[in-house]
Amino acid sequence: MRFARCAAALIVVGAAGRQTNGTVFTESDIQTSHLIRRPAVVEGREWLGLQVFKGGSRLEQVDVHWVGSLNFEDSLFTLSVQPGAPAFIVADVPQLSAGPAVSLSRYEETLSSRVPLHFVVGSRAYSVELTGTSPTMCDAAVTLSDGTLSQGLYFPDQEFLSCDEPHFSVQWVGDLDGDGRLDLLTTFSQKYSYYPRRLWLSSAAQGGELVGLVATLDGFAA
């Protein structure tokens, strides 16, 4: 499947006026050919790739650039990432630097209604739960909880698209910023062809939050 993708320059402004603005590509985004146009500027930016290996994982500096080709009359663009095979790559997130990381789940996990995903980071147990009463899940919400505090990560009224075969998944879970708390990479969408990547870090959380949004990529299946 080909994708037309655009990077969302989403800014999170906390109580102290702090702003963070980053871009994230999942493993699937890296491996996919992007139709017609490059979805984000990658050259001239400092990129980190999460390498997951037996016994651990690590953020490493990676070189990223676009490679263009022609398929009949269509322009196709693919990402070249070296060293290769990262679980995801991320740029412009000041909380992150090269070094060890903890990965609890590298592969995509699909959320099912009222069947929470459970994770333990350090001494804390977390759950990610999808809830909704409609058979179509057009009223679905996603909540992150540590047993004491709960934070909504997705609400249907956030969407700018009409509901059509919504899908909800977690691409990665672990500790990326080294603070001993949960970080995660998600895709929560109200439409089958829309793929909003969202990277959440605990070190970016504001008061009353477990995580804060630090990097995005919005994609649409062509």
PDB file of N, CA and C in Angstrom, residues 129-206:
ATOM      1  N   GLU A 129      -6.401   1.669  27.735  1.00  0.00           N
ATOM      2  CA  GLU A 129      -7.714   1.051  27.532  1.00  0.00           C
ATOM      3  C   GLU A 129      -8.540   1.817  26.505  1.00  0.00           C
ATOM      4  N   LEU A 130      -9.168   1.056  25.616  1.00  0.00           N
ATOM      5  CA  LEU A 130     -10.109   1.584  24.637  1.00  0.00           C
ATOM      6  C   LEU A 130     -11.524   1.337  25.134  1.00  0.00           C
ATOM      7  N   THR A 131     -12.345   2.383  25.181  1.00  0.00           N
ATOM      8  CA  THR A 131     -13.733   2.235  25.612  1.00  0.00           C
ATOM      9  C   THR A 131     -14.658   2.879  24.592  1.00  0.00           C
ATOM     10  N   GLY A 132     -15.886   2.370  24.528  1.00  0.00           N
ATOM     11  CA  GLY A 132     -16.893   2.914  23.630  1.00  0.00           C
ATOM     12  C   GLY A 132     -18.124   2.035  23.666  1.00  0.00           C
ATOM     13  N   THR A 133     -19.286   2.605  23.395  1.00  0.00           N
ATOM     14  CA  THR A 133     -20.533   1.844  23.445  1.00  0.00           C
ATOM     15  C   THR A 133     -21.110   1.557  22.068  1.00  0.00           C
ATOM     16  N   SER A 134     -20.678   2.289  21.057  1.00  0.00           N
ATOM     17  CA  SER A 134     -21.209   2.094  19.714  1.00  0.00           C
ATOM     18  C   SER A 134     -20.589   0.861  19.058  1.00  0.00           C
ATOM     19  N   PRO A 135     -21.380   0.050  18.346  1.00  0.00           N
ATOM     20  CA  PRO A 135     -20.817  -1.099  17.620  1.00  0.00           C
ATOM     21  C   PRO A 135     -19.764  -0.688  16.595  1.00  0.00           C
ATOM     22  N   THR A 136     -19.853   0.532  16.098  1.00  0.00           N
ATOM     23  CA  THR A 136     -18.885   1.016  15.116  1.00  0.00           C
ATOM     24  C   THR A 136     -17.636   1.607  15.769  1.00  0.00           C
ATOM     25  N   MET A 137     -17.656   1.778  17.093  1.00  0.00           N
ATOM     26  CA  MET A 137     -16.579   2.397  17.870  1.00  0.00           C
ATOM     27  C   MET A 137     -16.321   3.845  17.455  1.00  0.00           C
ATOM     28  N   CYS A 138     -17.341   4.484  16.905  1.00  0.00           N
ATOM     29  CA  CYS A 138     -17.194   5.888  16.538  1.00  0.00           C
ATOM     30  C   CYS A 138     -17.220   6.812  17.756  1.00  0.00           C
ATOM     31  N   ASP A 139     -17.608   6.286  18.911  1.00  0.00           N
ATOM     32  CA  ASP A 139     -17.592   7.075  20.143  1.00  0.00           C
ATOM     33  C   ASP A 139     -16.429   6.670  21.046  1.00  0.00           C
ATOM     34  N   ALA A 140     -15.444   5.991  20.491  1.00  0.00           N
ATOM     35  CA  ALA A 140     -14.354   5.424  21.293  1.00  0.00           C
ATOM     36  C   ALA A 140     -13.480   6.503  21.922  1.00  0.00           C
ATOM     37  N   ALA A 141     -12.921   6.166  23.078  1.00  0.00           N
ATOM     38  CA  ALA A 141     -11.931   6.989  23.756  1.00  0.00           C
ATOM     39  C   ALA A 141     -10.807   6.076  24.223  1.00  0.00           C
ATOM     40  N   VAL A 142      -9.606   6.635  24.362  1.00  0.00           N
ATOM     41  CA  VAL A 142      -8.452   5.870  24.834  1.00  0.00           C
ATOM     42  C   VAL A 142      -7.899   6.553  26.073  1.00  0.00           C
ATOM     43  N   THR A 143      -7.677   5.759  27.120  1.00  0.00           N
ATOM     44  CA  THR A 143      -7.220   6.286  28.406  1.00  0.00           C
ATOM     45  C   THR A 143      -5.968   5.559  28.863  1.00  0.00           C
ATOM     46  N   LEU A 144      -4.998   6.329  29.344  1.00  0.00           N
ATOM     47  CA  LEU A 144      -3.793   5.795  29.975  1.00  0.00           C
ATOM     48  C   LEU A 144      -3.919   5.972  31.476  1.00  0.00           C
ATOM     49  N   SER A 145      -3.597   4.921  32.244  1.00  0.00           N
ATOM     50  CA  SER A 145      -3.730   4.992  33.702  1.00  0.00           C
ATOM     51  C   SER A 145      -2.558   4.289  34.369  1.00  0.00           C
ATOM     52  N   ASP A 146      -2.159   4.803  35.538  1.00  0.00           N
ATOM     53  CA  ASP A 146      -1.163   4.112  36.360  1.00  0.00           C
ATOM     54  C   ASP A 146      -1.770   3.611  37.666  1.00  0.00           C
ATOM     55  N   GLY A 147      -3.090   3.551  37.728  1.00  0.00           N
ATOM     56  CA  GLY A 147      -3.776   3.106  38.932  1.00  0.00           C
ATOM     57  C   GLY A 147      -4.122   4.225  39.879  1.00  0.00           C
ATOM     58  N   THR A 148      -3.426   5.334  39.769  1.00  0.00           N
ATOM     59  CA  THR A 148      -3.701   6.512  40.591  1.00  0.00           C
ATOM     60  C   THR A 148      -4.205   7.673  39.744  1.00  0.00           C
ATOM     61  N   LEU A 149      -3.552   7.866  38.622  1.00  0.00           N
ATOM     62  CA  LEU A 149      -3.876   8.965  37.722  1.00  0.00           C
ATOM     63  C   LEU A 149      -4.293   8.405  36.370  1.00  0.00           C
ATOM     64  N   SER A 150      -5.310   8.987  35.771  1.00  0.00           N
ATOM     65  CA  SER A 150      -5.758   8.598  34.435  1.00  0.00           C
ATOM     66  C   SER A 150      -5.700   9.808  33.512  1.00  0.00           C
ATOM     67  N   GLN A 151      -5.311   9.566  32.269  1.00  0.00           N
ATOM     68  CA  GLN A 151      -5.195  10.629  31.280  1.00  0.00           C
ATOM     69  C   GLN A 151      -5.815  10.173  29.967  1.00  0.00           C
ATOM     70  N   GLY A 152      -6.714  10.965  29.423  1.00  0.00           N
ATOM     71  CA  GLY A 152      -7.282  10.667  28.117  1.00  0.00           C
ATOM     72  C   GLY A 152      -6.295  11.005  27.015  1.00  0.00           C
ATOM     73  N   LEU A 153      -6.002  10.028  26.166  1.00  0.00           N
ATOM     74  CA  LEU A 153      -5.101  10.250  25.042  1.00  0.00           C
ATOM     75  C   LEU A 153      -5.850  10.501  23.741  1.00  0.00           C
ATOM     76  N   TYR A 154      -7.100  10.069  23.687  1.00  0.00           N
ATOM     77  CA  TYR A 154      -7.878  10.221  22.458  1.00  0.00           C
ATOM     78  C   TYR A 154      -9.354  10.361  22.800  1.00  0.00           C
ATOM     79  N   PHE A 155     -10.003  11.333  22.149  1.00  0.00           N
ATOM     80  CA  PHE A 155     -11.452  11.512  22.249  1.00  0.00           C
ATOM     81  C   PHE A 155     -12.002  11.708  20.840  1.00  0.00           C
ATOM     82  N   PRO A 156     -13.195  11.199  20.536  1.00  0.00           N
ATOM     83  CA  PRO A 156     -13.712  11.319  19.168  1.00  0.00           C
ATOM     84  C   PRO A 156     -13.928  12.749  18.714  1.00  0.00           C
ATOM     85  N   ASP A 157     -14.171  13.673  19.640  1.00  0.00           N
ATOM     86  CA  ASP A 157     -14.405  15.053  19.218  1.00  0.00           C
ATOM     87  C   ASP A 157     -13.114  15.770  18.832  1.00  0.00           C
ATOM     88  N   GLN A 158     -11.952  15.081  18.971  1.00  0.00           N
ATOM     89  CA  GLN A 158     -10.694  15.649  18.504  1.00  0.00           C
ATOM     90  C   GLN A 158     -10.552  15.527  16.988  1.00  0.00           C
ATOM     91  N   GLU A 159     -11.318  14.643  16.376  1.00  0.00           N
ATOM     92  CA  GLU A 159     -11.130  14.307  14.971  1.00  0.00           C
ATOM     93  C   GLU A 159     -11.718  15.360  14.036  1.00  0.00           C
ATOM     94  N   PHE A 160     -11.051  15.550  12.897  1.00  0.00           N
ATOM     95  CA  PHE A 160     -11.559  16.443  11.865  1.00  0.00           C
ATOM     96  C   PHE A 160     -12.146  15.656  10.697  1.00  0.00           C
ATOM     97  N   LEU A 161     -12.147  14.314  10.791  1.00  0.00           N
ATOM     98  CA  LEU A 161     -12.680  13.454   9.744  1.00  0.00           C
ATOM     99  C   LEU A 161     -13.933  12.744  10.231  1.00  0.00           C
ATOM    100  N   SER A 162     -14.805  12.389   9.308  1.00  0.00           N
ATOM    101  CA  SER A 162     -15.976  11.599   9.672  1.00  0.00           C
ATOM    102  C   SER A 162     -15.546  10.187  10.041  1.00  0.00           C
ATOM    103  N   CYS A 163     -16.314   9.548  10.902  1.00  0.00           N
ATOM    104  CA  CYS A 163     -15.956   8.220  11.385  1.00  0.00           C
ATOM    105  C   CYS A 163     -16.244   7.170  10.317  1.00  0.00           C
ATOM    106  N   ASP A 164     -15.242   6.340  10.041  1.00  0.00           N
ATOM    107  CA  ASP A 164     -15.374   5.281   9.042  1.00  0.00           C
ATOM    108  C   ASP A 164     -14.315   4.222   9.325  1.00  0.00           C
ATOM    109  N   GLU A 165     -14.715   3.128   9.945  1.00  0.00           N
ATOM    110  CA  GLU A 165     -13.814   2.030  10.307  1.00  0.00           C
ATOM    111  C   GLU A 165     -12.621   2.525  11.134  1.00  0.00           C
ATOM    112  N   PRO A 166     -12.875   3.038  12.328  1.00  0.00           N
ATOM    113  CA  PRO A 166     -11.791   3.532  13.173  1.00  0.00           C
ATOM    114  C   PRO A 166     -10.834   2.418  13.577  1.00  0.00           C
ATOM    115  N   HIS A 167      -9.600   2.811  13.874  1.00  0.00           N
ATOM    116  CA  HIS A 167      -8.599   1.827  14.302  1.00  0.00           C
ATOM    117  C   HIS A 167      -7.691   2.461  15.356  1.00  0.00           C
ATOM    118  N   PHE A 168      -7.273   1.623  16.307  1.00  0.00           N
ATOM    119  CA  PHE A 168      -6.528   2.098  17.468  1.00  0.00           C
ATOM    120  C   PHE A 168      -5.407   1.104  17.772  1.00  0.00           C
ATOM    121  N   SER A 169      -4.170   1.576  17.798  1.00  0.00           N
ATOM    122  CA  SER A 169      -3.049   0.666  18.032  1.00  0.00           C
ATOM    123  C   SER A 169      -1.914   1.384  18.743  1.00  0.00           C
ATOM    124  N   VAL A 170      -1.064   0.585  19.373  1.00  0.00           N
ATOM    125  CA  VAL A 170       0.143   1.067  20.038  1.00  0.00           C
ATOM    126  C   VAL A 170       1.334   0.474  19.298  1.00  0.00           C
ATOM    127  N   GLN A 171       2.213   1.337  18.780  1.00  0.00           N
ATOM    128  CA  GLN A 171       3.365   0.864  18.011  1.00  0.00           C
ATOM    129  C   GLN A 171       4.561   0.482  18.887  1.00  0.00           C
ATOM    130  N   TRP A 172       4.707   1.165  20.003  1.00  0.00           N
ATOM    131  CA  TRP A 172       5.875   0.910  20.866  1.00  0.00           C
ATOM    132  C   TRP A 172       5.554   1.398  22.265  1.00  0.00           C
ATOM    133  N   VAL A 173       6.108   0.707  23.273  1.00  0.00           N
ATOM    134  CA  VAL A 173       5.981   1.100  24.678  1.00  0.00           C
ATOM    135  C   VAL A 173       7.315   0.847  25.366  1.00  0.00           C
ATOM    136  N   GLY A 174       7.704   1.745  26.253  1.00  0.00           N
ATOM    137  CA  GLY A 174       8.936   1.550  27.012  1.00  0.00           C
ATOM    138  C   GLY A 174       9.307   2.816  27.754  1.00  0.00           C
ATOM    139  N   ASP A 175      10.608   2.986  27.985  1.00  0.00           N
ATOM    140  CA  ASP A 175      11.144   4.192  28.624  1.00  0.00           C
ATOM    141  C   ASP A 175      12.203   4.759  27.695  1.00  0.00           C
ATOM    142  N   LEU A 176      11.856   5.815  27.000  1.00  0.00           N
ATOM    143  CA  LEU A 176      12.734   6.390  25.987  1.00  0.00           C
ATOM    144  C   LEU A 176      13.610   7.503  26.537  1.00  0.00           C
ATOM    145  N   ASP A 177      13.091   8.243  27.524  1.00  0.00           N
ATOM    146  CA  ASP A 177      13.803   9.411  28.036  1.00  0.00           C
ATOM    147  C   ASP A 177      14.579   9.134  29.320  1.00  0.00           C
ATOM    148  N   GLY A 178      14.535   7.887  29.811  1.00  0.00           N
ATOM    149  CA  GLY A 178      15.378   7.477  30.927  1.00  0.00           C
ATOM    150  C   GLY A 178      14.936   7.942  32.291  1.00  0.00           C
ATOM    151  N   ASP A 179      13.647   8.287  32.457  1.00  0.00           N
ATOM    152  CA  ASP A 179      13.192   8.755  33.766  1.00  0.00           C
ATOM    153  C   ASP A 179      12.476   7.671  34.566  1.00  0.00           C
ATOM    154  N   GLY A 180      12.471   6.442  34.055  1.00  0.00           N
ATOM    155  CA  GLY A 180      11.856   5.334  34.782  1.00  0.00           C
ATOM    156  C   GLY A 180      10.348   5.283  34.694  1.00  0.00           C
ATOM    157  N   ARG A 181       9.764   6.057  33.769  1.00  0.00           N
ATOM    158  CA  ARG A 181       8.313   6.070  33.593  1.00  0.00           C
ATOM    159  C   ARG A 181       7.957   5.756  32.142  1.00  0.00           C
ATOM    160  N   LEU A 182       6.681   5.453  31.918  1.00  0.00           N
ATOM    161  CA  LEU A 182       6.241   4.966  30.615  1.00  0.00           C
ATOM    162  C   LEU A 182       6.215   6.054  29.546  1.00  0.00           C
ATOM    163  N   ASP A 183       6.710   5.685  28.361  1.00  0.00           N
ATOM    164  CA  ASP A 183       6.569   6.462  27.138  1.00  0.00           C
ATOM    165  C   ASP A 183       5.921   5.549  26.098  1.00  0.00           C
ATOM    166  N   LEU A 184       5.245   6.131  25.106  1.00  0.00           N
ATOM    167  CA  LEU A 184       4.604   5.276  24.109  1.00  0.00           C
ATOM    168  C   LEU A 184       4.411   5.989  22.781  1.00  0.00           C
ATOM    169  N   LEU A 185       4.300   5.174  21.724  1.00  0.00           N
ATOM    170  CA  LEU A 185       4.056   5.636  20.362  1.00  0.00           C
ATOM    171  C   LEU A 185       2.744   5.016  19.898  1.00  0.00           C
ATOM    172  N   THR A 186       1.801   5.852  19.457  1.00  0.00           N
ATOM    173  CA  THR A 186       0.440   5.376  19.207  1.00  0.00           C
ATOM    174  C   THR A 186      -0.084   5.811  17.841  1.00  0.00           C
ATOM    175  N   THR A 187      -1.149   5.118  17.414  1.00  0.00           N
ATOM    176  CA  THR A 187      -1.953   5.519  16.257  1.00  0.00           C
ATOM    177  C   THR A 187      -3.417   5.320  16.624  1.00  0.00           C
ATOM    178  N   PHE A 188      -4.126   6.407  16.871  1.00  0.00           N
ATOM    179  CA  PHE A 188      -5.551   6.361  17.206  1.00  0.00           C
ATOM    180  C   PHE A 188      -6.293   7.151  16.135  1.00  0.00           C
ATOM    181  N   SER A 189      -7.167   6.486  15.385  1.00  0.00           N
ATOM    182  CA  SER A 189      -7.786   7.144  14.242  1.00  0.00           C
ATOM    183  C   SER A 189      -9.253   6.777  14.100  1.00  0.00           C
ATOM    184  N   GLN A 190     -10.051   7.750  13.677  1.00  0.00           N
ATOM    185  CA  GLN A 190     -11.471   7.539  13.461  1.00  0.00           C
ATOM    186  C   GLN A 190     -11.785   7.128  12.014  1.00  0.00           C
ATOM    187  N   LYS A 191     -10.760   7.069  11.169  1.00  0.00           N
ATOM    188  CA  LYS A 191     -10.977   6.721   9.761  1.00  0.00           C
ATOM    189  C   LYS A 191      -9.926   5.709   9.312  1.00  0.00           C
ATOM    190  N   TYR A 192     -10.368   4.730   8.524  1.00  0.00           N
ATOM    191  CA  TYR A 192      -9.507   3.620   8.114  1.00  0.00           C
ATOM    192  C   TYR A 192      -8.266   4.076   7.347  1.00  0.00           C
ATOM    193  N   SER A 193      -8.350   5.189   6.638  1.00  0.00           N
ATOM    194  CA  SER A 193      -7.251   5.625   5.778  1.00  0.00           C
ATOM    195  C   SER A 193      -6.350   6.682   6.413  1.00  0.00           C
ATOM    196  N   TYR A 194      -6.598   7.022   7.671  1.00  0.00           N
ATOM    197  CA  TYR A 194      -5.854   8.075   8.358  1.00  0.00           C
ATOM    198  C   TYR A 194      -4.967   7.448   9.423  1.00  0.00           C
ATOM    199  N   TYR A 195      -3.677   7.824   9.422  1.00  0.00           N
ATOM    200  CA  TYR A 195      -2.702   7.232  10.334  1.00  0.00           C
ATOM    201  C   TYR A 195      -1.956   8.329  11.095  1.00  0.00           C
ATOM    202  N   PRO A 196      -2.526   8.807  12.196  1.00  0.00           N
ATOM    203  CA  PRO A 196      -1.866   9.840  12.989  1.00  0.00           C
ATOM    204  C   PRO A 196      -0.883   9.232  13.996  1.00  0.00           C
ATOM    205  N   ARG A 197       0.401   9.337  13.716  1.00  0.00           N
ATOM    206  CA  ARG A 197       1.423   8.843  14.646  1.00  0.00           C
ATOM    207  C   ARG A 197       1.627   9.878  15.754  1.00  0.00           C
ATOM    208  N   ARG A 198       1.697   9.395  16.988  1.00  0.00           N
ATOM    209  CA  ARG A 198       1.871  10.284  18.132  1.00  0.00           C
ATOM    210  C   ARG A 198       2.875   9.666  19.111  1.00  0.00           C
ATOM    211  N   LEU A 199       3.943  10.406  19.407  1.00  0.00           N
ATOM    212  CA  LEU A 199       4.928   9.972  20.394  1.00  0.00           C
ATOM    213  C   LEU A 199       4.711  10.758  21.676  1.00  0.00           C
ATOM    214  N   TRP A 200       4.530  10.014  22.783  1.00  0.00           N
ATOM    215  CA  TRP A 200       4.243  10.597  24.089  1.00  0.00           C
ATOM    216  C   TRP A 200       5.393  10.273  25.045  1.00  0.00           C
ATOM    217  N   LEU A 201       5.877  11.290  25.773  1.00  0.00           N
ATOM    218  CA  LEU A 201       6.937  11.097  26.757  1.00  0.00           C
ATOM    219  C   LEU A 201       6.470  11.537  28.140  1.00  0.00           C
ATOM    220  N   SER A 202       6.871  10.767  29.144  1.00  0.00           N
ATOM    221  CA  SER A 202       6.526  11.128  30.520  1.00  0.00           C
ATOM    222  C   SER A 202       7.232  12.407  30.957  1.00  0.00           C
ATOM    223  N   SER A 203       8.441  12.636  30.441  1.00  0.00           N
ATOM    224  CA  SER A 203       9.188  13.833  30.835  1.00  0.00           C
ATOM    225  C   SER A 203       8.590  15.111  30.258  1.00  0.00           C
ATOM    226  N   ALA A 204       7.639  14.983  29.333  1.00  0.00           N
ATOM    227  CA  ALA A 204       6.958  16.152  28.768  1.00  0.00           C
ATOM    228  C   ALA A 204       5.589  16.382  29.398  1.00  0.00           C
ATOM    229  N   ALA A 205       5.225  15.562  30.381  1.00  0.00           N
ATOM    230  CA  ALA A 205       3.906  15.682  31.010  1.00  0.00           C
ATOM    231  C   ALA A 205       3.787  16.988  31.787  1.00  0.00           C
ATOM    232  N   GLN A 206       2.616  17.584  31.720  1.00  0.00           N
ATOM    233  CA  GLN A 206       2.287  18.750  32.524  1.00  0.00           C
ATOM    234  C   GLN A 206       1.551  18.280  33.784  1.00  0.00           C
TER     235      GLN A 206
END
